mmCIF file of C-alpha atoms and ligand atoms in Angstrom:
data_model
loop_
_atom_site.group_PDB
_atom_site.id
_atom_site.type_symbol
_atom_site.label_atom_id
_atom_site.label_comp_id
_atom_site.label_asym_id
_atom_site.label_seq_id
_atom_site.Cartn_x
_atom_site.Cartn_y
_atom_site.Cartn_z
ATOM 1 C CA MET V 86 90.843 109.051 93.900
ATOM 2 C CA THR V 87 91.552 105.957 91.859
ATOM 3 C CA PRO V 88 94.097 103.554 93.316
ATOM 4 C CA VAL V 89 96.360 104.244 90.331
ATOM 5 C CA ARG V 90 96.316 107.999 90.954
ATOM 6 C CA ALA V 91 96.800 107.545 94.712
ATOM 7 C CA ARG V 92 100.135 105.858 93.988
ATOM 8 C CA LEU V 93 101.479 108.760 91.867
ATOM 9 C CA CYS V 94 103.129 110.611 94.739
ATOM 10 C CA LEU V 95 104.251 107.683 96.812
ATOM 11 C CA PRO V 96 107.829 108.199 97.966
ATOM 12 C CA SER V 97 110.330 105.464 97.073
ATOM 13 C CA ALA V 98 111.465 103.011 99.728
ATOM 14 C CA ARG V 99 115.053 104.290 99.307
ATOM 15 C CA SER V 100 113.962 107.816 100.264
ATOM 16 C CA ASP V 101 112.949 106.558 103.689
ATOM 17 C CA VAL V 102 116.158 107.655 105.423
ATOM 18 C CA PRO V 103 116.054 109.052 108.962
ATOM 19 C CA PRO V 104 116.236 112.820 109.405
ATOM 20 C CA PHE V 105 119.478 114.497 110.434
ATOM 21 C CA MET V 106 118.389 115.148 114.063
ATOM 22 C CA VAL V 107 120.642 118.121 114.578
ATOM 23 C CA MET V 108 118.382 119.964 112.129
ATOM 24 C CA ASP V 109 115.406 119.265 114.405
ATOM 25 C CA VAL V 110 117.332 120.728 117.365
ATOM 26 C CA MET V 111 118.115 123.802 115.269
ATOM 27 C CA SER V 112 114.402 124.235 114.494
ATOM 28 C CA ALA V 113 113.450 123.911 118.166
ATOM 29 C CA ALA V 114 116.146 126.480 119.071
ATOM 30 C CA ALA V 115 114.846 128.839 116.360
ATOM 31 C CA ARG V 116 111.326 128.587 117.791
ATOM 32 C CA LEU V 117 112.620 129.627 121.259
ATOM 33 C CA GLU V 118 114.546 132.529 119.702
ATOM 34 C CA GLN V 119 111.420 133.688 117.865
ATOM 35 C CA ALA V 120 109.697 133.747 121.270
ATOM 36 C CA GLY V 121 112.440 136.091 122.543
ATOM 37 C CA ARG V 122 114.733 133.620 124.353
ATOM 38 C CA HIS V 123 118.497 133.776 124.014
ATOM 39 C CA VAL V 124 119.910 130.399 122.970
ATOM 40 C CA VAL V 125 123.568 129.384 123.079
ATOM 41 C CA HIS V 126 124.160 127.285 119.979
ATOM 42 C CA MET V 127 126.352 124.235 120.487
ATOM 43 C CA GLU V 128 124.357 121.960 118.200
ATOM 44 C CA VAL V 129 125.561 122.918 114.769
ATOM 45 C CA GLY V 130 128.926 121.805 113.371
ATOM 46 C CA GLN V 131 129.425 125.074 111.637
ATOM 47 C CA PRO V 132 132.039 127.793 112.163
ATOM 48 C CA GLU V 133 130.635 131.145 113.188
ATOM 49 C CA ALA V 134 133.487 132.991 111.457
ATOM 50 C CA PRO V 135 133.121 134.000 107.795
ATOM 51 C CA ALA V 136 135.261 132.757 104.901
ATOM 52 C CA PRO V 137 138.769 134.247 104.706
ATOM 53 C CA GLY V 138 138.847 137.890 103.603
ATOM 54 C CA VAL V 139 140.863 136.962 100.506
ATOM 55 C CA ALA V 140 138.155 134.496 99.468
ATOM 56 C CA LEU V 141 135.427 137.125 99.893
ATOM 57 C CA ALA V 142 137.505 139.635 97.923
ATOM 58 C CA ALA V 143 138.057 137.148 95.082
ATOM 59 C CA ALA V 144 134.318 136.445 94.931
ATOM 60 C CA ARG V 145 133.521 140.162 94.875
ATOM 61 C CA ALA V 146 136.030 140.713 92.084
ATOM 62 C CA ALA V 147 134.519 137.862 90.075
ATOM 63 C CA LEU V 148 131.058 139.372 90.496
ATOM 64 C CA GLY V 149 132.316 142.802 89.506
ATOM 65 C CA GLY V 150 133.796 141.490 86.242
ATOM 66 C CA SER V 151 132.034 140.815 83.003
ATOM 67 C CA GLY V 152 130.211 137.814 84.424
ATOM 68 C CA ALA V 153 131.687 135.583 81.737
ATOM 69 C CA ALA V 154 133.821 133.962 84.432
ATOM 70 C CA LEU V 155 130.675 132.591 86.015
ATOM 71 C CA GLY V 156 129.649 130.066 83.382
ATOM 72 C CA TYR V 157 129.993 126.322 83.932
ATOM 73 C CA THR V 158 133.502 125.122 84.613
ATOM 74 C CA GLU V 159 134.964 121.810 83.550
ATOM 75 C CA SER V 160 133.126 119.063 85.393
ATOM 76 C CA LEU V 161 136.229 118.091 87.354
ATOM 77 C CA GLY V 162 136.645 121.698 88.508
ATOM 78 C CA MET V 163 138.624 124.783 87.530
ATOM 79 C CA PRO V 164 142.130 123.636 86.513
ATOM 80 C CA SER V 165 143.737 126.377 88.632
ATOM 81 C CA LEU V 166 141.799 125.259 91.730
ATOM 82 C CA ARG V 167 142.703 121.597 91.136
ATOM 83 C CA ALA V 168 146.356 122.558 90.802
ATOM 84 C CA ARG V 169 146.149 124.621 93.996
ATOM 85 C CA ILE V 170 144.629 121.701 95.869
ATOM 86 C CA ALA V 171 147.419 119.433 94.604
ATOM 87 C CA ARG V 172 149.954 121.998 95.886
ATOM 88 C CA HIS V 173 148.220 121.927 99.281
ATOM 89 C CA TYR V 174 149.130 118.203 99.558
ATOM 90 C CA ARG V 175 152.780 118.945 98.895
ATOM 91 C CA GLU V 176 152.898 121.867 101.351
ATOM 92 C CA THR V 177 150.831 120.293 104.121
ATOM 93 C CA TYR V 178 151.670 116.594 104.014
ATOM 94 C CA GLY V 179 154.754 116.382 101.765
ATOM 95 C CA GLU V 180 152.711 114.278 99.286
ATOM 96 C CA GLU V 181 152.898 114.742 95.524
ATOM 97 C CA VAL V 182 149.415 114.687 94.014
ATOM 98 C CA ASP V 183 148.739 114.886 90.281
ATOM 99 C CA PRO V 184 146.146 117.677 89.722
ATOM 100 C CA ALA V 185 144.524 115.307 87.161
ATOM 101 C CA THR V 186 143.392 113.132 90.108
ATOM 102 C CA VAL V 187 141.728 116.015 91.974
ATOM 103 C CA LEU V 188 137.966 116.527 91.558
ATOM 104 C CA VAL V 189 136.106 119.575 92.847
ATOM 105 C CA THR V 190 132.738 118.684 94.415
ATOM 106 C CA THR V 191 129.733 120.467 95.907
ATOM 107 C CA GLY V 192 130.967 120.167 99.470
ATOM 108 C CA SER V 193 132.276 116.852 100.680
ATOM 109 C CA SER V 194 128.629 115.720 100.737
ATOM 110 C CA ALA V 195 128.590 115.394 96.938
ATOM 111 C CA GLY V 196 132.000 113.692 97.159
ATOM 112 C CA PHE V 197 130.434 110.840 99.124
ATOM 113 C CA VAL V 198 127.700 110.362 96.542
ATOM 114 C CA LEU V 199 130.213 110.364 93.667
ATOM 115 C CA ALA V 200 132.607 108.019 95.452
ATOM 116 C CA PHE V 201 129.878 105.593 96.441
ATOM 117 C CA LEU V 202 128.361 105.589 92.942
ATOM 118 C CA ALA V 203 131.741 105.140 91.286
ATOM 119 C CA MET V 204 133.004 102.387 93.612
ATOM 120 C CA LEU V 205 129.992 100.413 94.819
ATOM 121 C CA GLU V 206 127.233 98.228 93.433
ATOM 122 C CA PRO V 207 123.797 98.056 95.100
ATOM 123 C CA GLY V 208 123.987 95.637 97.992
ATOM 124 C CA ASP V 209 127.694 96.237 98.640
ATOM 125 C CA ARG V 210 128.662 96.386 102.318
ATOM 126 C CA VAL V 211 130.588 99.384 103.630
ATOM 127 C CA ALA V 212 132.074 99.404 107.132
ATOM 128 C CA LEU V 213 132.115 102.480 109.303
ATOM 129 C CA ALA V 214 132.931 103.134 112.917
ATOM 130 C CA VAL V 215 129.991 104.172 115.042
ATOM 131 C CA PRO V 216 129.458 106.807 116.441
ATOM 132 C CA ALA V 217 129.805 108.581 113.119
ATOM 133 C CA TYR V 218 128.486 111.410 110.948
ATOM 134 C CA PRO V 219 124.889 110.256 110.189
ATOM 135 C CA PRO V 220 124.764 111.001 106.432
ATOM 136 C CA TYR V 221 127.424 108.322 105.787
ATOM 137 C CA ARG V 222 124.940 105.590 106.571
ATOM 138 C CA HIS V 223 121.922 107.449 105.209
ATOM 139 C CA ILE V 224 123.519 108.106 101.810
ATOM 140 C CA LEU V 225 124.658 104.503 101.565
ATOM 141 C CA THR V 226 121.156 103.299 102.377
ATOM 142 C CA ALA V 227 119.580 105.624 99.816
ATOM 143 C CA LEU V 228 121.965 104.223 97.167
ATOM 144 C CA GLY V 229 120.979 100.653 98.008
ATOM 145 C CA CYS V 230 124.259 99.781 99.769
ATOM 146 C CA GLU V 231 124.555 98.339 103.232
ATOM 147 C CA PRO V 232 126.245 100.369 105.940
ATOM 148 C CA VAL V 233 127.944 97.972 108.379
ATOM 149 C CA LEU V 234 128.185 99.753 111.704
ATOM 150 C CA ILE V 235 131.149 98.688 113.788
ATOM 151 C CA ARG V 236 130.842 99.740 117.403
ATOM 152 C CA THR V 237 133.730 101.739 118.850
ATOM 153 C CA GLY V 238 134.093 103.245 122.296
ATOM 154 C CA PRO V 239 136.378 105.223 124.550
ATOM 155 C CA GLU V 240 138.651 102.151 124.988
ATOM 156 C CA THR V 241 139.931 102.589 121.385
ATOM 157 C CA ARG V 242 139.422 106.355 121.409
ATOM 158 C CA PHE V 243 136.526 105.640 119.042
ATOM 159 C CA ALA V 244 138.948 104.411 116.363
ATOM 160 C CA LEU V 245 138.128 101.445 114.178
ATOM 161 C CA GLU V 246 140.560 98.668 115.010
ATOM 162 C CA PRO V 247 141.942 96.476 112.159
ATOM 163 C CA GLU V 248 140.770 93.303 113.964
ATOM 164 C CA ALA V 249 137.185 94.602 114.197
ATOM 165 C CA LEU V 250 137.230 95.415 110.467
ATOM 166 C CA LEU V 251 138.477 91.928 109.603
ATOM 167 C CA ALA V 252 135.834 90.326 111.853
ATOM 168 C CA ALA V 253 133.073 92.177 109.975
ATOM 169 C CA HIS V 254 134.671 91.114 106.690
ATOM 170 C CA ARG V 255 134.713 87.480 107.790
ATOM 171 C CA ASP V 256 131.015 87.711 108.678
ATOM 172 C CA LYS V 257 130.220 88.736 105.110
ATOM 173 C CA PRO V 258 132.661 90.405 102.690
ATOM 174 C CA LEU V 259 132.966 94.172 102.779
ATOM 175 C CA LYS V 260 133.567 96.242 99.668
ATOM 176 C CA ALA V 261 134.820 99.374 101.368
ATOM 177 C CA VAL V 262 135.498 101.060 104.694
ATOM 178 C CA LEU V 263 134.896 104.719 105.486
ATOM 179 C CA ILE V 264 137.232 106.308 107.997
ATOM 180 C CA ALA V 265 137.361 109.783 109.501
ATOM 181 C CA SER V 266 140.119 111.299 111.606
ATOM 182 C CA PRO V 267 139.456 113.728 113.279
ATOM 183 C CA GLY V 268 136.011 112.200 113.720
ATOM 184 C CA ASN V 269 132.609 113.741 114.113
ATOM 185 C CA PRO V 270 131.044 113.572 116.792
ATOM 186 C CA THR V 271 133.991 112.481 118.929
ATOM 187 C CA GLY V 272 136.759 114.863 117.878
ATOM 188 C CA THR V 273 139.246 112.010 118.370
ATOM 189 C CA MET V 274 142.049 111.254 115.924
ATOM 190 C CA MET V 275 144.077 108.251 114.812
ATOM 191 C CA THR V 276 147.863 108.495 114.932
ATOM 192 C CA ALA V 277 149.684 108.183 111.598
ATOM 193 C CA GLU V 278 150.725 104.642 112.574
ATOM 194 C CA ALA V 279 147.186 103.569 113.532
ATOM 195 C CA LEU V 280 145.786 105.019 110.296
ATOM 196 C CA ALA V 281 148.476 103.254 108.212
ATOM 197 C CA ARG V 282 147.764 99.970 109.976
ATOM 198 C CA LEU V 283 144.047 100.234 109.318
ATOM 199 C CA VAL V 284 144.507 101.244 105.661
ATOM 200 C CA GLY V 285 147.055 98.428 105.127
ATOM 201 C CA THR V 286 144.828 95.828 106.767
ATOM 202 C CA ALA V 287 141.808 96.906 104.713
ATOM 203 C CA GLU V 288 143.616 96.913 101.393
ATOM 204 C CA ASP V 289 145.343 93.560 102.060
ATOM 205 C CA ALA V 290 141.857 92.123 102.587
ATOM 206 C CA GLY V 291 140.568 93.715 99.373
ATOM 207 C CA ILE V 292 138.524 96.402 101.157
ATOM 208 C CA ALA V 293 138.688 99.831 99.478
ATOM 209 C CA VAL V 294 139.398 102.807 101.742
ATOM 210 C CA ILE V 295 137.457 106.082 101.692
ATOM 211 C CA SER V 296 138.894 108.679 104.035
ATOM 212 C CA ASP V 297 136.825 111.710 105.124
ATOM 213 C CA GLU V 298 139.432 114.359 105.954
ATOM 214 C CA ILE V 299 137.053 117.327 106.305
ATOM 215 C CA TYR V 300 138.380 118.269 109.779
ATOM 216 C CA HIS V 301 142.031 118.298 108.741
ATOM 217 C CA GLY V 302 143.713 121.534 109.792
ATOM 218 C CA LEU V 303 141.618 121.568 112.992
ATOM 219 C CA ASP V 304 143.928 119.459 115.101
ATOM 220 C CA TYR V 305 145.135 120.402 118.590
ATOM 221 C CA ALA V 306 147.013 117.367 119.866
ATOM 222 C CA PHE V 307 149.068 116.301 116.833
ATOM 223 C CA PRO V 308 148.859 116.952 113.058
ATOM 224 C CA ALA V 309 146.381 114.866 111.099
ATOM 225 C CA THR V 310 147.827 112.537 108.424
ATOM 226 C CA THR V 311 146.177 112.001 105.060
ATOM 227 C CA ALA V 312 145.311 108.444 104.069
ATOM 228 C CA LEU V 313 147.252 109.179 100.862
ATOM 229 C CA SER V 314 150.460 108.829 102.885
ATOM 230 C CA ALA V 315 149.435 105.244 103.622
ATOM 231 C CA SER V 316 148.084 104.325 100.169
ATOM 232 C CA ARG V 317 147.533 105.822 96.760
ATOM 233 C CA LYS V 318 144.580 103.493 96.307
ATOM 234 C CA ALA V 319 142.598 105.358 98.983
ATOM 235 C CA VAL V 320 139.896 107.839 97.982
ATOM 236 C CA VAL V 321 140.296 111.037 100.004
ATOM 237 C CA ILE V 322 137.380 113.408 100.524
ATOM 238 C CA ASN V 323 137.771 116.940 101.890
ATOM 239 C CA SER V 324 136.011 120.282 101.942
ATOM 240 C CA PHE V 325 136.382 124.017 102.384
ATOM 241 C CA SER V 326 133.484 123.976 104.851
ATOM 242 C CA LYS V 327 135.257 123.562 108.181
ATOM 243 C CA TYR V 328 138.870 124.821 108.355
ATOM 244 C CA PHE V 329 138.146 127.541 105.797
ATOM 245 C CA CYS V 330 134.744 128.438 107.335
ATOM 246 C CA MET V 331 132.930 128.118 103.998
ATOM 247 C CA THR V 332 129.975 125.844 104.746
ATOM 248 C CA GLY V 333 127.414 127.698 102.641
ATOM 249 C CA TRP V 334 129.738 128.067 99.646
ATOM 250 C CA ARG V 335 129.315 124.320 99.067
ATOM 251 C CA VAL V 336 132.705 123.437 97.745
ATOM 252 C CA GLY V 337 134.860 120.438 98.530
ATOM 253 C CA TRP V 338 137.229 118.084 96.767
ATOM 254 C CA MET V 339 138.319 114.527 96.272
ATOM 255 C CA VAL V 340 141.636 112.898 95.413
ATOM 256 C CA ALA V 341 140.913 109.626 93.658
ATOM 257 C CA PRO V 342 143.007 106.832 92.207
ATOM 258 C CA GLU V 343 143.454 107.417 88.492
ATOM 259 C CA PRO V 344 141.104 104.583 87.280
ATOM 260 C CA LEU V 345 138.224 106.146 89.226
ATOM 261 C CA VAL V 346 138.642 109.705 87.953
ATOM 262 C CA ARG V 347 136.966 109.317 84.542
ATOM 263 C CA PRO V 348 133.974 107.356 85.942
ATOM 264 C CA MET V 349 133.564 110.033 88.620
ATOM 265 C CA GLU V 350 133.844 112.740 85.976
ATOM 266 C CA ARG V 351 131.132 111.088 83.850
ATOM 267 C CA LEU V 352 128.872 110.802 86.872
ATOM 268 C CA HIS V 353 129.481 114.416 87.852
ATOM 269 C CA GLN V 354 128.820 115.645 84.303
ATOM 270 C CA ASN V 355 125.419 114.019 84.474
ATOM 271 C CA LEU V 356 124.512 114.681 88.098
ATOM 272 C CA ALA V 357 125.645 118.270 88.556
ATOM 273 C CA ILE V 358 127.604 119.485 85.473
ATOM 274 C CA SER V 359 129.951 121.493 87.671
ATOM 275 C CA VAL V 360 130.349 123.108 91.096
ATOM 276 C CA PRO V 361 129.191 126.780 91.380
ATOM 277 C CA THR V 362 131.917 128.827 89.731
ATOM 278 C CA LEU V 363 131.846 131.691 92.229
ATOM 279 C CA SER V 364 132.480 129.223 95.013
ATOM 280 C CA GLN V 365 135.406 127.702 93.183
ATOM 281 C CA VAL V 366 136.972 131.147 92.657
ATOM 282 C CA ALA V 367 136.593 131.936 96.387
ATOM 283 C CA ALA V 368 137.905 128.492 97.401
ATOM 284 C CA GLU V 369 141.087 128.890 95.375
ATOM 285 C CA ALA V 370 141.784 132.234 97.026
ATOM 286 C CA ALA V 371 140.988 130.790 100.483
ATOM 287 C CA PHE V 372 144.317 128.942 100.544
ATOM 288 C CA GLU V 373 145.974 132.368 100.849
ATOM 289 C CA GLY V 374 143.866 133.161 103.917
ATOM 290 C CA ARG V 375 145.547 130.679 106.225
ATOM 291 C CA ALA V 376 146.791 133.277 108.714
ATOM 292 C CA GLU V 377 143.201 134.392 109.305
ATOM 293 C CA MET V 378 142.034 130.787 109.644
ATOM 294 C CA GLU V 379 144.798 129.967 112.113
ATOM 295 C CA ALA V 380 143.469 132.803 114.313
ATOM 296 C CA VAL V 381 139.997 131.248 114.111
ATOM 297 C CA LYS V 382 141.485 127.869 115.023
ATOM 298 C CA ALA V 383 143.222 129.458 118.041
ATOM 299 C CA GLY V 384 139.726 130.548 119.156
ATOM 300 C CA TYR V 385 138.491 126.939 118.927
ATOM 301 C CA ALA V 386 141.470 125.842 121.010
ATOM 302 C CA ARG V 387 140.470 128.362 123.723
ATOM 303 C CA ASN V 388 136.858 127.133 123.519
ATOM 304 C CA ARG V 389 138.079 123.580 123.876
ATOM 305 C CA ASP V 390 139.951 124.519 127.061
ATOM 306 C CA ILE V 391 136.865 126.287 128.435
ATOM 307 C CA LEU V 392 134.769 123.148 127.918
ATOM 308 C CA THR V 393 137.333 120.572 128.978
ATOM 309 C CA THR V 394 137.765 122.366 132.299
ATOM 310 C CA GLY V 395 134.256 123.874 132.659
ATOM 311 C CA LEU V 396 132.119 120.789 131.962
ATOM 312 C CA PRO V 397 133.818 118.564 134.580
ATOM 313 C CA ALA V 398 133.240 121.335 137.123
ATOM 314 C CA CYS V 399 129.516 120.974 136.268
ATOM 315 C CA GLY V 400 129.704 117.189 136.735
ATOM 316 C CA ILE V 401 129.985 116.229 133.042
ATOM 317 C CA ASP V 402 133.371 114.543 133.105
ATOM 318 C CA ARG V 403 132.981 111.439 130.976
ATOM 319 C CA PHE V 404 134.578 112.475 127.689
ATOM 320 C CA LEU V 405 137.893 111.878 125.993
ATOM 321 C CA PRO V 406 140.494 114.575 125.397
ATOM 322 C CA VAL V 407 139.465 116.269 122.180
ATOM 323 C CA ASP V 408 142.205 115.912 119.565
ATOM 324 C CA GLY V 409 140.611 117.749 116.655
ATOM 325 C CA ALA V 410 137.540 119.168 114.871
ATOM 326 C CA PHE V 411 135.351 121.302 117.151
ATOM 327 C CA TYR V 412 133.331 118.720 119.025
ATOM 328 C CA LEU V 413 133.238 117.196 122.445
ATOM 329 C CA TYR V 414 131.235 113.966 122.867
ATOM 330 C CA ALA V 415 130.203 113.356 126.438
ATOM 331 C CA ASP V 416 128.606 110.405 128.180
ATOM 332 C CA VAL V 417 125.674 111.900 130.124
ATOM 333 C CA SER V 418 124.203 108.581 131.296
ATOM 334 C CA ALA V 419 124.932 109.584 134.906
ATOM 335 C CA PHE V 420 122.183 112.198 134.449
ATOM 336 C CA THR V 421 119.702 110.532 132.127
ATOM 337 C CA PRO V 422 118.871 107.294 130.315
ATOM 338 C CA ASP V 423 117.638 109.375 127.375
ATOM 339 C CA SER V 424 120.022 111.972 125.883
ATOM 340 C CA HIS V 425 117.287 113.167 123.517
ATOM 341 C CA ALA V 426 115.091 114.184 126.476
ATOM 342 C CA PHE V 427 118.235 115.590 128.194
ATOM 343 C CA ALA V 428 119.021 117.750 125.140
ATOM 344 C CA ARG V 429 115.397 118.936 124.900
ATOM 345 C CA ALA V 430 115.280 119.908 128.589
ATOM 346 C CA LEU V 431 118.691 121.599 128.396
ATOM 347 C CA LEU V 432 117.415 123.678 125.472
ATOM 348 C CA GLU V 433 114.021 124.528 126.924
ATOM 349 C CA GLU V 434 115.084 125.116 130.510
ATOM 350 C CA ALA V 435 118.623 126.485 130.163
ATOM 351 C CA GLY V 436 118.683 127.755 126.556
ATOM 352 C CA VAL V 437 121.690 125.655 125.506
ATOM 353 C CA ALA V 438 121.287 123.692 122.261
ATOM 354 C CA VAL V 439 123.318 120.445 121.973
ATOM 355 C CA THR V 440 122.886 117.396 119.732
ATOM 356 C CA PRO V 441 121.717 114.069 121.185
ATOM 357 C CA GLY V 442 124.016 111.122 120.474
ATOM 358 C CA LEU V 443 121.252 109.123 118.731
ATOM 359 C CA ASP V 444 122.021 111.111 115.615
ATOM 360 C CA PHE V 445 125.471 109.506 115.478
ATOM 361 C CA ASP V 446 124.811 106.139 117.043
ATOM 362 C CA PRO V 447 121.400 104.463 116.816
ATOM 363 C CA HIS V 448 122.248 101.932 119.563
ATOM 364 C CA GLU V 449 124.261 103.656 122.301
ATOM 365 C CA GLY V 450 123.567 107.290 121.412
ATOM 366 C CA HIS V 451 120.918 107.590 124.137
ATOM 367 C CA ARG V 452 123.812 107.920 126.591
ATOM 368 C CA TRP V 453 125.731 110.658 124.804
ATOM 369 C CA VAL V 454 125.459 114.257 123.650
ATOM 370 C CA ARG V 455 127.684 116.254 121.305
ATOM 371 C CA PHE V 456 128.818 119.776 122.155
ATOM 372 C CA SER V 457 130.061 121.858 119.201
ATOM 373 C CA TYR V 458 132.486 124.627 120.126
ATOM 374 C CA ALA V 459 132.784 126.404 116.777
ATOM 375 C CA ARG V 460 131.292 129.636 118.087
ATOM 376 C CA ALA V 461 132.463 132.619 120.121
ATOM 377 C CA GLU V 462 134.435 132.239 123.348
ATOM 378 C CA ALA V 463 131.808 134.291 125.285
ATOM 379 C CA ASP V 464 129.176 131.718 124.186
ATOM 380 C CA MET V 465 131.219 128.865 125.646
ATOM 381 C CA ILE V 466 131.616 130.671 128.958
ATOM 382 C CA GLU V 467 127.893 131.398 129.046
ATOM 383 C CA ALA V 468 127.049 127.786 128.107
ATOM 384 C CA VAL V 469 129.175 126.339 130.904
ATOM 385 C CA ALA V 470 127.585 128.722 133.425
ATOM 386 C CA ARG V 471 124.060 127.844 132.273
ATOM 387 C CA ILE V 472 124.748 124.094 132.231
ATOM 388 C CA GLY V 473 126.279 124.289 135.718
ATOM 389 C CA ARG V 474 123.247 126.136 137.144
ATOM 390 C CA TRP V 475 120.827 123.824 135.337
ATOM 391 C CA LEU V 476 122.441 120.619 136.557
ATOM 392 C CA LYS V 477 122.481 121.985 140.116
ATOM 393 C CA GLY V 478 118.749 122.621 139.700
ATOM 394 C CA THR V 479 118.988 126.395 139.898
ATOM 395 C CA GLY V 480 118.897 127.050 136.152
HETATM 396 C C1 LIG P 664 132.379 114.376 109.218
HETATM 397 C C2 LIG P 664 131.700 115.225 108.186
HETATM 398 N N1 LIG P 664 131.855 114.916 106.900
HETATM 399 C C3 LIG P 664 131.233 115.608 105.955
HETATM 400 C C4 LIG P 664 130.436 116.711 106.248
HETATM 401 C C5 LIG P 664 129.736 117.452 105.132
HETATM 402 O O1 LIG P 664 130.273 118.730 104.920
HETATM 403 P P1 LIG P 664 130.223 119.553 103.569
HETATM 404 O O2 LIG P 664 129.277 118.893 102.641
HETATM 405 O O3 LIG P 664 129.811 120.913 103.966
HETATM 406 O O4 LIG P 664 131.621 119.528 103.012
HETATM 407 C C6 LIG P 664 130.290 117.094 107.587
HETATM 408 C C7 LIG P 664 129.411 118.245 107.933
HETATM 409 O O5 LIG P 664 129.154 118.528 109.091
HETATM 410 C C8 LIG P 664 130.942 116.321 108.569
HETATM 411 O O6 LIG P 664 130.839 116.638 109.870
#
């Protein structure tokens, strides 16, 4: 092959982002299942329950109709869905939101891409607390921006402190900060006061705030507050994936300050045209399925109790009380210097799939693993029993 032809399929440098490790754990678990083993899945951050019945019914009705309803929608989303999302802010947080500032996105994942493209130039620095959801830093890297990882630990309940943010800004100016409460992988939350302090500090320093609120609704200790209550200059990203159990429907939303809406709309028109119409129809109906989702949430709360009492009985007792989401992030350094090897052995020897902390924290993650408790109660009981036997060497 000529040197010119050999270069034709060379991937770009920006595509060289790390894999999302949890996907590798899922593949390893699938291989064991194909070989006939029973695996308890605690690796994936995905509800086992289906979308609310009313959402499924709305989707079926849309499919049963003429089909005309399933063309493209406006790029910003179906007006009725945007209005319903705005109403959700009034009902849930007591905040008035103009439906014109609501954008419907393909899951919150597409919201990050749109927000980053609309707000950042290549080379801009964006702060985020680590441990954190890995795609934040990987998307930023792929877009040519610089993720600035600010270490957090149990001493601040994994919350980014205003002083740490300002220190990173003094080092070299930041353009934005990404915050998430409840957080993934830690499940910890910031109080309304702590969130307001962080948002206020950031904006006073000229740092734009992007708030990932995807786990709102899944709070056990105290209700989550939206960053919109602290500032109308914040960009808020949310999704139907978690509380509404609609991961595969790929529908989320953003509330953006008015000057960013048209740029985001133009980007969305070009990048995606619109979000799948069937999913938007189902998402709008999902808001009426809250009673069903509250029952699902009550199941997570029971799972949380099973783990927070069961794991310490097995010897895994270094974790913080879990405020929200459906994760528990535990320090397993008493058992291993390598949580990746720990997770692999736990899967292969005891049939329990968990995610090694390196996915969320490239520096300290070798000490931690994340347990997801979004599945059935019986699975949690089984997992605790298997982990207990395995750690005692009788697994
Ligand atoms: C913290 C966090 N943000 C965003 C996402 C992306 O979710 P989706 O694109 O399904 O809305 C996830 C998925 O696990 C997540 O954990």
